[in-house]
Each structure stands twice: as structure tokens, then as C-alpha cells.
Backbone as ProteinMPNN parsed JSONL, in Angstrom:
{"seq_chain_A": "MKIRPYEPSDWRRLCEIHDPARRDELRAFGQPEAFVPLEQAAGNEGLFDSDLFVAEIDGGVEGFVGLKSDEVTWLYVSPARYREGIGRALLRHAIAASGPETRIEVLEGNAAALALYLSEGFVIRERAEGKLVGNESFTGAGFRMVHRKVAPGGEA", "coords_chain_A": {"N_chain_A": [[146.999, -170.743, 215.031], [148.92, -171.128, 211.345], [149.414, -169.073, 208.831], [150.624, -169.676, 205.582], [152.598, -168.971, 202.884], [151.379, -171.732, 199.875], [152.205, -174.508, 199.38], [153.048, -177.764, 196.992], [153.079, -180.006, 198.138], [150.699, -179.367, 199.347], [148.67, -179.887, 197.996], [147.157, -182.646, 197.896], [145.418, -181.761, 200.643], [144.129, -179.878, 200.119], [142.221, -180.592, 198.055], [140.44, -181.698, 199.717], [139.67, -180.157, 201.819], [138.547, -178.225, 199.57], [136.354, -179.911, 198.56], [133.977, -181.14, 199.919], [133.443, -178.812, 201.292], [132.768, -177.089, 199.175], [130.478, -178.56, 198.226], [128.866, -177.788, 200.179], [128.347, -175.398, 199.967], [127.38, -175.204, 197.224], [124.986, -176.686, 198.063], [123.461, -174.292, 199.782], [123.164, -172.456, 197.922], [121.399, -173.634, 196.112], [122.242, -174.967, 194.046], [123.408, -178.571, 194.265], [123.756, -179.765, 192.244], [125.402, -178.804, 190.903], [128.046, -179.368, 191.37], [131.657, -179.649, 190.945], [135.254, -181.485, 191.47], [137.87, -180.108, 192.83], [140.055, -181.293, 191.836], [139.488, -181.191, 189.245], [138.782, -178.427, 188.413], [140.016, -176.736, 189.677], [142.148, -176.132, 186.924], [140.311, -175.732, 185.172], [139.027, -173.036, 186.253], [141.286, -171.876, 186.808], [142.771, -171.968, 189.496], [145.747, -171.878, 190.046], [146.284, -169.58, 189.376], [146.581, -168.055, 191.129], [147.83, -166.1, 194.041], [148.759, -168.457, 196.3], [147.733, -169.388, 200.038], [148.076, -171.032, 202.791], [146.022, -172.45, 205.695], [147.584, -173.272, 208.318], [147.205, -175.41, 211.362], [148.328, -176.383, 213.878], [150.634, -178.034, 212.117], [148.592, -179.416, 210.368], [146.685, -178.336, 207.167], [143.825, -176.638, 207.044], [142.396, -175.153, 206.23], [142.178, -172.559, 202.792], [143.132, -169.82, 201.073], [143.185, -167.551, 197.783], [144.204, -165.386, 195.869], [144.207, -163.062, 193.508], [145.661, -160.542, 191.692], [143.794, -158.536, 193.088], [141.994, -159.206, 193.837], [140.352, -161.43, 195.472], [139.872, -164.971, 195.315], [139.244, -167.584, 195.778], [138.213, -168.978, 198.789], [138.215, -171.219, 200.776], [137.596, -173.804, 204.177], [138.032, -176.336, 206.194], [134.935, -178.283, 206.103], [135.118, -179.3, 208.887], [136.281, -177.66, 210.339], [134.999, -175.245, 210.809], [133.324, -171.972, 211.533], [135.354, -171.564, 213.293], [136.981, -169.258, 212.92], [138.88, -169.661, 210.76], [138.538, -169.11, 208.592], [138.234, -166.21, 208.317], [140.316, -165.114, 209.34], [142.317, -166.419, 207.181], [140.579, -164.321, 205.329], [141.075, -161.857, 205.91], [144.184, -162.118, 205.991], [144.223, -162.061, 202.666], [142.944, -159.11, 202.268], [145.002, -157.874, 203.703], [147.025, -157.984, 201.766], [146.206, -157.496, 199.666], [145.89, -154.638, 197.124], [144.81, -151.021, 198.103], [142.282, -151.839, 197.015], [139.925, -154.25, 197.508], [138.988, -156.917, 195.953], [135.607, -159.375, 196.378], [133.686, -162.178, 195.282], [129.961, -163.885, 196.148], [128.089, -166.162, 196.157], [124.734, -165.888, 196.147], [122.315, -167.153, 198.453], [124.703, -168.185, 199.701], [124.523, -167.711, 203.267], [126.847, -167.687, 205.038], [129.147, -167.042, 204.144], [128.755, -164.536, 203.443], [127.873, -163.316, 205.852], [130.149, -163.547, 206.957], [132.216, -161.456, 205.386], [130.924, -159.257, 205.079], [130.771, -158.467, 207.809], [133.521, -158.231, 208.235], [134.141, -155.738, 207.001], [133.368, -155.747, 204.322], [131.217, -154.71, 201.515], [128.586, -154.839, 199.525], [128.393, -154.389, 195.967], [126.968, -154.868, 193.974], [124.515, -156.903, 192.522], [124.914, -159.414, 191.063], [123.677, -161.903, 187.874], [124.63, -164.844, 186.18], [126.501, -166.97, 183.969], [128.185, -170.367, 185.78], [131.055, -170.076, 187.14], [133.689, -172.439, 185.714], [131.94, -174.853, 185.625], [129.974, -173.85, 183.1], [127.421, -174.473, 182.296], [125.488, -174.292, 184.528], [123.533, -172.034, 185.71], [123.189, -168.666, 187.663], [123.444, -166.518, 190.774], [124.394, -163.878, 192.474], [126.26, -161.947, 194.364], [128.951, -158.656, 193.637], [131.291, -158.248, 195.861], [133.36, -155.273, 197.682], [136.214, -154.131, 199.258], [137.514, -151.445, 201.02], [140.524, -150.37, 201.386], [141.822, -148.558, 204.8], [142.624, -145.389, 205.155], [145.643, -143.634, 206.676], [144.437, -141.695, 207.209], [141.838, -142.188, 207.695], [139.945, -141.757, 205.957], [138.679, -143.502, 203.397]], "CA_chain_A": [[147.457, -170.757, 213.378], [150.103, -170.136, 210.964], [149.197, -168.708, 207.519], [151.62, -169.63, 204.874], [152.18, -169.432, 200.954], [151.0, -172.791, 199.442], [153.2, -175.922, 198.515], [153.022, -178.414, 196.292], [152.721, -181.152, 198.963], [149.695, -179.539, 200.013], [147.96, -180.109, 197.037], [145.833, -183.515, 198.681], [144.184, -181.693, 201.222], [143.482, -178.436, 199.552], [140.871, -180.898, 197.658], [139.695, -182.906, 201.408], [138.557, -179.218, 202.141], [137.358, -177.69, 199.026], [135.316, -180.55, 197.736], [132.707, -181.406, 201.434], [133.375, -177.236, 201.82], [132.431, -176.695, 198.455], [129.386, -178.884, 198.153], [127.73, -176.913, 200.635], [128.431, -173.788, 199.18], [126.477, -175.257, 195.942], [123.611, -176.886, 198.472], [122.847, -173.137, 199.961], [122.926, -171.467, 196.563], [119.914, -174.567, 195.437], [122.412, -176.51, 192.732], [124.18, -179.184, 194.077], [124.522, -180.952, 191.21], [126.28, -177.997, 189.988], [129.674, -179.449, 192.249], [133.058, -180.179, 190.652], [135.604, -181.573, 192.123], [138.665, -179.194, 192.716], [140.984, -181.646, 190.852], [138.771, -180.438, 187.871], [138.208, -177.241, 189.061], [141.897, -176.207, 189.47], [142.473, -175.945, 185.516], [139.248, -174.705, 184.806], [139.025, -171.411, 186.961], [142.497, -171.328, 187.104], [143.12, -172.352, 190.65], [147.421, -171.939, 190.309], [147.382, -168.38, 188.147], [146.494, -166.926, 191.753], [148.762, -166.453, 195.251], [147.882, -169.491, 197.301], [147.878, -169.573, 200.846], [147.135, -171.823, 203.638], [145.637, -171.571, 207.342], [148.025, -174.507, 209.315], [147.006, -175.761, 212.891], [148.643, -178.292, 214.92], [150.895, -178.936, 211.518], [147.405, -179.302, 209.492], [145.951, -177.948, 206.992], [142.845, -176.243, 207.704], [141.88, -173.562, 204.858], [142.674, -171.693, 201.843], [143.162, -168.504, 200.215], [143.499, -167.628, 196.377], [144.244, -164.248, 195.615], [144.763, -162.436, 192.003], [145.272, -158.863, 191.26], [143.348, -157.961, 194.35], [140.827, -160.372, 194.208], [140.11, -163.41, 196.713], [139.27, -165.946, 194.182], [139.212, -168.651, 196.707], [138.444, -169.518, 200.134], [137.392, -172.472, 201.792], [137.932, -173.746, 205.248], [137.744, -177.83, 206.758], [133.737, -178.411, 206.966], [135.21, -179.899, 210.242], [136.769, -176.606, 211.55], [134.102, -174.096, 209.913], [133.013, -171.573, 212.829], [136.779, -171.383, 214.322], [137.645, -167.956, 212.91], [139.684, -169.8, 210.241], [138.444, -168.44, 207.213], [138.369, -164.891, 208.843], [142.289, -165.196, 209.226], [142.546, -166.313, 205.752], [140.036, -163.195, 204.631], [142.079, -160.435, 206.568], [145.681, -162.424, 205.192], [144.259, -161.674, 201.817], [142.92, -157.928, 202.555], [146.292, -156.98, 203.887], [148.307, -158.67, 201.115], [145.915, -156.638, 198.705], [146.227, -153.165, 197.093], [143.828, -150.342, 198.409], [141.185, -152.436, 197.571], [140.071, -156.349, 197.93], [137.201, -157.571, 195.296], [135.366, -160.565, 196.306], [132.125, -162.132, 194.943], [129.588, -164.586, 196.822], [127.026, -166.757, 195.366], [123.234, -165.625, 196.637], [122.285, -168.116, 199.626], [126.028, -168.694, 201.213], [124.608, -166.776, 204.234], [127.607, -167.276, 205.956], [130.251, -166.214, 203.748], [127.964, -163.34, 203.114], [127.981, -162.249, 206.674], [131.606, -162.862, 206.982], [132.384, -160.32, 203.895], [130.179, -157.973, 206.001], [131.329, -158.38, 208.937], [135.338, -157.333, 207.482], [134.074, -154.132, 205.866], [132.917, -155.322, 202.519], [129.915, -153.668, 200.664], [127.818, -155.027, 197.915], [128.89, -153.323, 195.061], [126.248, -155.38, 192.767], [124.006, -157.939, 192.295], [124.888, -160.242, 189.324], [123.818, -163.102, 187.221], [125.054, -165.696, 184.849], [127.172, -168.655, 183.869], [129.151, -170.377, 187.276], [132.482, -170.211, 186.153], [133.961, -173.906, 186.339], [130.703, -174.944, 185.602], [129.126, -172.804, 182.981], [126.005, -174.915, 181.959], [124.792, -173.67, 185.158], [123.825, -170.228, 185.709], [123.874, -168.576, 188.976], [123.266, -164.84, 190.995], [125.291, -163.877, 193.139], [126.991, -160.524, 194.946], [130.288, -159.033, 193.637], [131.687, -156.755, 197.124], [134.532, -154.461, 197.294], [136.625, -153.879, 200.733], [138.291, -150.587, 200.628], [141.2, -150.304, 203.339], [141.422, -147.153, 205.302], [143.732, -144.647, 204.889], [145.816, -143.399, 208.101], [143.705, -140.074, 208.157], [140.644, -142.012, 208.004], [139.807, -141.604, 204.368], [138.98, -144.845, 202.219]], "C_chain_A": [[148.155, -169.951, 212.974], [149.601, -170.259, 209.411], [150.647, -168.732, 206.646], [151.456, -169.665, 203.331], [152.0, -171.398, 201.118], [152.406, -173.505, 198.75], [152.653, -176.771, 198.651], [152.277, -179.917, 196.844], [151.457, -181.117, 199.646], [148.422, -180.044, 199.353], [146.68, -181.023, 197.659], [145.269, -182.653, 199.947], [143.762, -180.607, 201.039], [142.372, -179.281, 199.028], [140.466, -181.587, 198.549], [139.046, -181.444, 201.385], [138.069, -178.951, 201.183], [136.23, -178.717, 198.263], [134.468, -180.464, 198.575], [132.551, -179.627, 200.853], [132.289, -176.732, 200.123], [131.037, -177.023, 197.605], [128.401, -178.535, 199.097], [127.726, -175.653, 200.771], [127.373, -174.301, 198.307], [125.092, -175.547, 196.581], [123.061, -175.364, 198.674], [122.32, -172.338, 199.401], [121.316, -172.519, 195.523], [121.036, -175.408, 194.57], [123.326, -176.899, 193.41], [125.008, -179.926, 193.372], [125.079, -179.875, 190.226], [128.055, -178.418, 189.879], [130.317, -180.335, 191.22], [134.211, -179.954, 191.421], [136.919, -180.589, 192.276], [139.952, -180.235, 191.516], [140.41, -181.344, 189.146], [139.195, -179.133, 187.902], [139.259, -176.158, 188.974], [142.174, -175.811, 188.18], [141.659, -175.172, 184.975], [138.875, -173.233, 185.163], [140.068, -171.306, 187.761], [143.181, -171.215, 188.64], [144.928, -171.481, 191.296], [147.654, -169.951, 189.434], [146.448, -167.179, 189.949], [147.229, -167.208, 192.772], [147.802, -167.233, 195.591], [147.992, -169.44, 198.485], [146.865, -170.023, 201.559], [147.514, -171.563, 204.83], [146.186, -173.26, 207.89], [147.802, -174.565, 210.681], [147.68, -177.053, 213.024], [149.728, -178.815, 213.376], [149.675, -179.02, 210.187], [146.801, -178.574, 208.842], [144.646, -177.926, 207.016], [141.827, -175.635, 206.253], [142.679, -172.938, 204.072], [142.673, -170.503, 201.032], [143.604, -168.369, 199.046], [144.013, -165.766, 196.586], [145.353, -163.218, 194.324], [144.23, -161.169, 191.741], [144.04, -158.171, 192.051], [142.058, -158.483, 194.41], [140.841, -161.781, 194.98], [139.122, -163.896, 195.472], [139.347, -167.565, 194.425], [139.486, -168.821, 197.776], [137.94, -170.178, 200.718], [137.935, -172.901, 202.643], [137.523, -175.539, 205.378], [135.964, -177.864, 206.933], [133.962, -178.467, 209.097], [135.608, -178.201, 210.982], [136.136, -175.166, 210.994], [133.726, -173.273, 211.645], [134.111, -170.963, 213.886], [137.457, -169.964, 213.919], [138.951, -168.45, 211.288], [139.831, -168.797, 208.83], [138.42, -166.554, 207.179], [139.82, -164.415, 208.828], [142.613, -165.464, 207.704], [142.22, -164.975, 205.2], [141.087, -161.852, 205.031], [143.57, -160.717, 205.992], [145.839, -161.613, 203.958], [143.943, -160.067, 201.639], [144.166, -157.453, 202.475], [147.594, -157.409, 202.754], [147.754, -158.018, 199.653], [146.55, -155.184, 198.649], [144.839, -152.098, 197.82], [142.259, -151.052, 198.096], [140.841, -154.029, 197.42], [138.886, -156.416, 197.033], [136.834, -159.056, 196.197], [134.17, -160.702, 195.437], [131.583, -163.447, 195.723], [128.199, -165.123, 196.139], [125.688, -166.249, 196.368], [123.184, -167.129, 197.133], [123.179, -168.489, 200.442], [125.791, -167.419, 202.365], [125.816, -166.561, 204.963], [128.889, -166.789, 205.584], [129.844, -164.435, 203.683], [128.259, -162.031, 204.455], [129.207, -161.778, 207.242], [132.089, -161.679, 206.665], [132.414, -158.856, 204.748], [131.148, -157.05, 206.926], [132.962, -157.674, 208.831], [135.217, -156.147, 206.641], [133.825, -154.264, 204.376], [131.728, -154.678, 202.14], [129.692, -154.444, 199.388], [128.265, -154.221, 197.094], [128.209, -153.931, 194.045], [126.091, -156.502, 192.624], [124.322, -158.236, 190.854], [124.6, -161.653, 189.187], [124.015, -163.236, 186.168], [125.483, -166.853, 184.713], [128.083, -168.995, 185.544], [130.004, -170.872, 186.403], [132.968, -171.581, 186.85], [132.979, -174.57, 185.601], [129.799, -174.292, 184.787], [127.816, -173.228, 182.269], [124.894, -174.796, 183.174], [124.613, -171.713, 185.158], [123.081, -169.93, 187.062], [123.493, -167.002, 189.295], [124.132, -165.076, 192.029], [125.693, -162.009, 193.628], [128.4, -160.025, 194.496], [130.691, -157.549, 195.159], [133.148, -156.725, 197.096], [134.843, -154.081, 198.909], [137.789, -152.871, 200.424], [139.126, -150.382, 202.126], [141.35, -148.679, 203.591], [142.395, -147.322, 205.382], [143.924, -144.024, 206.566], [145.445, -142.209, 208.536], [142.619, -140.429, 207.897], [139.957, -142.385, 206.931], [139.979, -143.123, 203.51], [139.284, -144.702, 200.689]], "O_chain_A": [[148.378, -168.802, 213.357], [149.421, -171.344, 208.859], [151.6, -168.004, 206.921], [150.545, -170.177, 202.681], [152.34, -172.121, 202.055], [153.254, -173.126, 197.943], [151.94, -177.075, 199.607], [151.409, -180.63, 196.341], [150.97, -182.042, 200.296], [147.417, -180.484, 199.912], [145.566, -180.559, 197.901], [144.238, -183.242, 200.27], [142.907, -180.204, 201.828], [141.296, -178.862, 199.453], [139.856, -182.513, 198.014], [137.894, -181.402, 200.953], [136.872, -179.233, 201.246], [135.376, -178.284, 197.489], [133.744, -179.519, 198.261], [131.641, -179.286, 200.097], [131.231, -176.105, 200.178], [130.528, -176.32, 196.732], [127.226, -178.874, 198.954], [127.154, -174.955, 201.608], [126.271, -173.836, 198.598], [124.089, -175.022, 196.099], [122.222, -175.021, 197.841], [121.403, -171.6, 199.759], [120.564, -172.123, 194.632], [120.738, -176.587, 194.375], [124.271, -176.121, 193.538], [126.115, -180.452, 193.49], [125.187, -180.032, 189.01], [128.924, -178.133, 189.055], [129.856, -181.365, 190.728], [134.469, -178.885, 191.973], [136.878, -180.051, 191.17], [140.532, -179.726, 190.556], [141.09, -181.347, 188.12], [140.182, -178.869, 187.216], [139.293, -175.079, 188.382], [142.64, -174.678, 188.299], [141.953, -174.131, 184.387], [138.469, -172.416, 184.336], [140.1, -170.888, 188.918], [144.065, -170.386, 188.86], [145.213, -170.868, 192.325], [148.676, -169.352, 189.099], [145.956, -166.052, 189.893], [147.543, -168.395, 192.86], [146.585, -167.117, 195.444], [149.22, -169.398, 198.408], [145.647, -169.869, 201.48], [148.495, -170.956, 205.26], [145.441, -174.24, 207.884], [148.284, -173.612, 211.293], [147.629, -178.186, 212.546], [149.759, -180.044, 213.299], [150.02, -178.642, 209.068], [146.105, -177.823, 209.526], [144.071, -179.015, 207.015], [140.778, -175.901, 205.666], [143.829, -172.689, 204.432], [141.835, -170.538, 200.131], [144.611, -169.059, 198.885], [144.046, -165.22, 197.688], [146.534, -162.873, 194.275], [143.085, -160.74, 191.607], [143.403, -157.267, 191.51], [141.16, -158.033, 195.121], [141.378, -162.881, 194.843], [138.115, -163.433, 194.937], [139.464, -168.476, 193.606], [140.66, -168.88, 198.139], [136.988, -169.751, 201.371], [139.137, -172.693, 202.481], [136.679, -175.959, 204.586], [135.606, -177.418, 208.023], [133.358, -177.991, 210.058], [135.148, -177.795, 212.05], [136.817, -174.157, 210.81], [133.846, -173.882, 212.708], [133.943, -170.233, 214.863], [138.424, -169.569, 214.57], [139.744, -167.605, 210.872], [140.716, -168.12, 208.306], [138.568, -165.843, 206.185], [140.257, -163.394, 208.298], [143.212, -164.582, 207.088], [143.116, -164.333, 204.652], [141.683, -161.103, 204.257], [144.203, -159.76, 205.548], [146.759, -160.823, 203.746], [144.693, -159.554, 200.809], [144.572, -156.771, 201.535], [148.794, -157.185, 202.911], [148.485, -157.952, 198.666], [147.291, -154.624, 199.457], [143.798, -152.729, 198.002], [141.271, -150.837, 198.799], [141.726, -154.858, 197.208], [137.816, -155.95, 197.426], [137.757, -159.746, 196.629], [133.632, -159.733, 194.902], [132.473, -164.232, 196.05], [127.373, -164.35, 195.654], [125.948, -166.347, 197.567], [123.728, -168.083, 196.577], [122.972, -168.976, 201.553], [126.522, -166.433, 202.45], [126.001, -165.476, 205.515], [129.662, -166.235, 206.366], [130.561, -163.448, 203.853], [128.572, -160.84, 204.427], [129.543, -160.695, 207.72], [132.393, -160.859, 207.532], [133.211, -157.948, 204.982], [131.765, -155.985, 206.956], [133.316, -156.652, 209.418], [136.005, -155.706, 205.805], [133.955, -153.425, 203.485], [131.403, -153.86, 203.0], [130.478, -154.611, 198.456], [128.6, -153.132, 197.56], [128.709, -153.661, 192.953], [127.025, -157.301, 192.558], [124.097, -157.59, 189.831], [125.006, -162.517, 189.964], [123.841, -162.448, 185.239], [124.939, -167.804, 185.274], [128.506, -168.106, 186.283], [129.949, -171.634, 185.438], [132.803, -171.884, 188.031], [133.518, -174.957, 184.563], [128.741, -173.995, 185.342], [127.161, -172.367, 181.682], [123.709, -175.084, 183.004], [125.241, -170.716, 184.801], [122.408, -170.824, 187.575], [123.254, -166.241, 188.358], [124.549, -166.165, 192.425], [125.232, -161.047, 193.013], [129.286, -160.804, 194.849], [130.377, -156.361, 195.234], [133.949, -157.582, 196.725], [133.941, -153.789, 199.694], [138.793, -153.187, 199.786], [138.758, -150.286, 203.297], [141.068, -147.787, 202.79], [143.114, -148.307, 205.548], [143.046, -143.905, 207.421], [145.74, -141.642, 209.588], [141.849, -139.485, 207.724], [139.319, -143.436, 206.999], [141.009, -143.677, 203.124], [139.47, -145.705, 200.0]]}, "name": "protein", "num_of_chains": 1, "seq": "MKIRPYEPSDWRRLCEIHDPARRDELRAFGQPEAFVPLEQAAGNEGLFDSDLFVAEIDGGVEGFVGLKSDEVTWLYVSPARYREGIGRALLRHAIAASGPETRIEVLEGNAAALALYLSEGFVIRERAEGKLVGNESFTGAGFRMVHRKVAPGGEA"}
């Protein structure tokens, strides 16, 4: 697996990854009707305001992550490749590229993502409720999480 910066030629594949993965996420959350395709969400949710990286396997893009100001803003993996370590590799890449703290938010009900983040050292900072970013006609709840890098002396 190679993690590299996003290139404009990756756009169509990002849509093919995001749309079914986002549907899975919203089904787990209990609001599948809140789905917005990436072609619309990219502008509404500031996809290109983030530094984007893709996971490439055998020449094909299988996942992507966005990082903006030490916050993981996007993390999606092709549903055909779930549980193969792609999301974990992308998350670790974002943490390494981040400052001493990395923040992320996860919707309630997204047990797989929550388990991944906890296993990588994130802790829940708070539970939050509000409008879903990108589709504000829906409300939701989730967790704001933080990861602190451990200093060489063992202090976070």
C-alpha cells in the first residue's frame, strides 16, 4: 500500500469510494436519508480545504483521508476493502502529519470507526449534538475525539 497526495485524476474514484461508504455510515447512524453524494458534499463540506491523501493498492485508489489544521476531516475506505488495514494506515498517516494533537469526530452508531479511533489512542473528549455538516436539515450526535502524540520522554 502506498499513501500519496491526492491528484485531480483521483476525483472519480473518491466519489466511488465516498458514496457507498457514507451510506454505510449513515445507515449505522440511523439516518440514511441524510446522504449527500461527494460531488455535492465536496463543496458544501470543504473537501478541498483539507490536505488530501489517498491509499493506493496495485495502482488503484482504495481510500482517502483529509487533514485540516490537525483535524481529520475525511476518512473513507472502499466498502469492498473494509477491515484490510487501509483506514488504519490512512489514520496513522494523518496523525504523523498532524501536530501534537489530532482531532476527529465520529457519528454515534459508527461502531467500526469508533473502535478504530480508540485502538489508535484517541480518547473521547465530549459528546456533541447538532446539525449534520453538509446536510443541516438533519440533526445528529457524535463524539469529538483527540489523539495526543507521546513525547520521547513518555509524556503526552
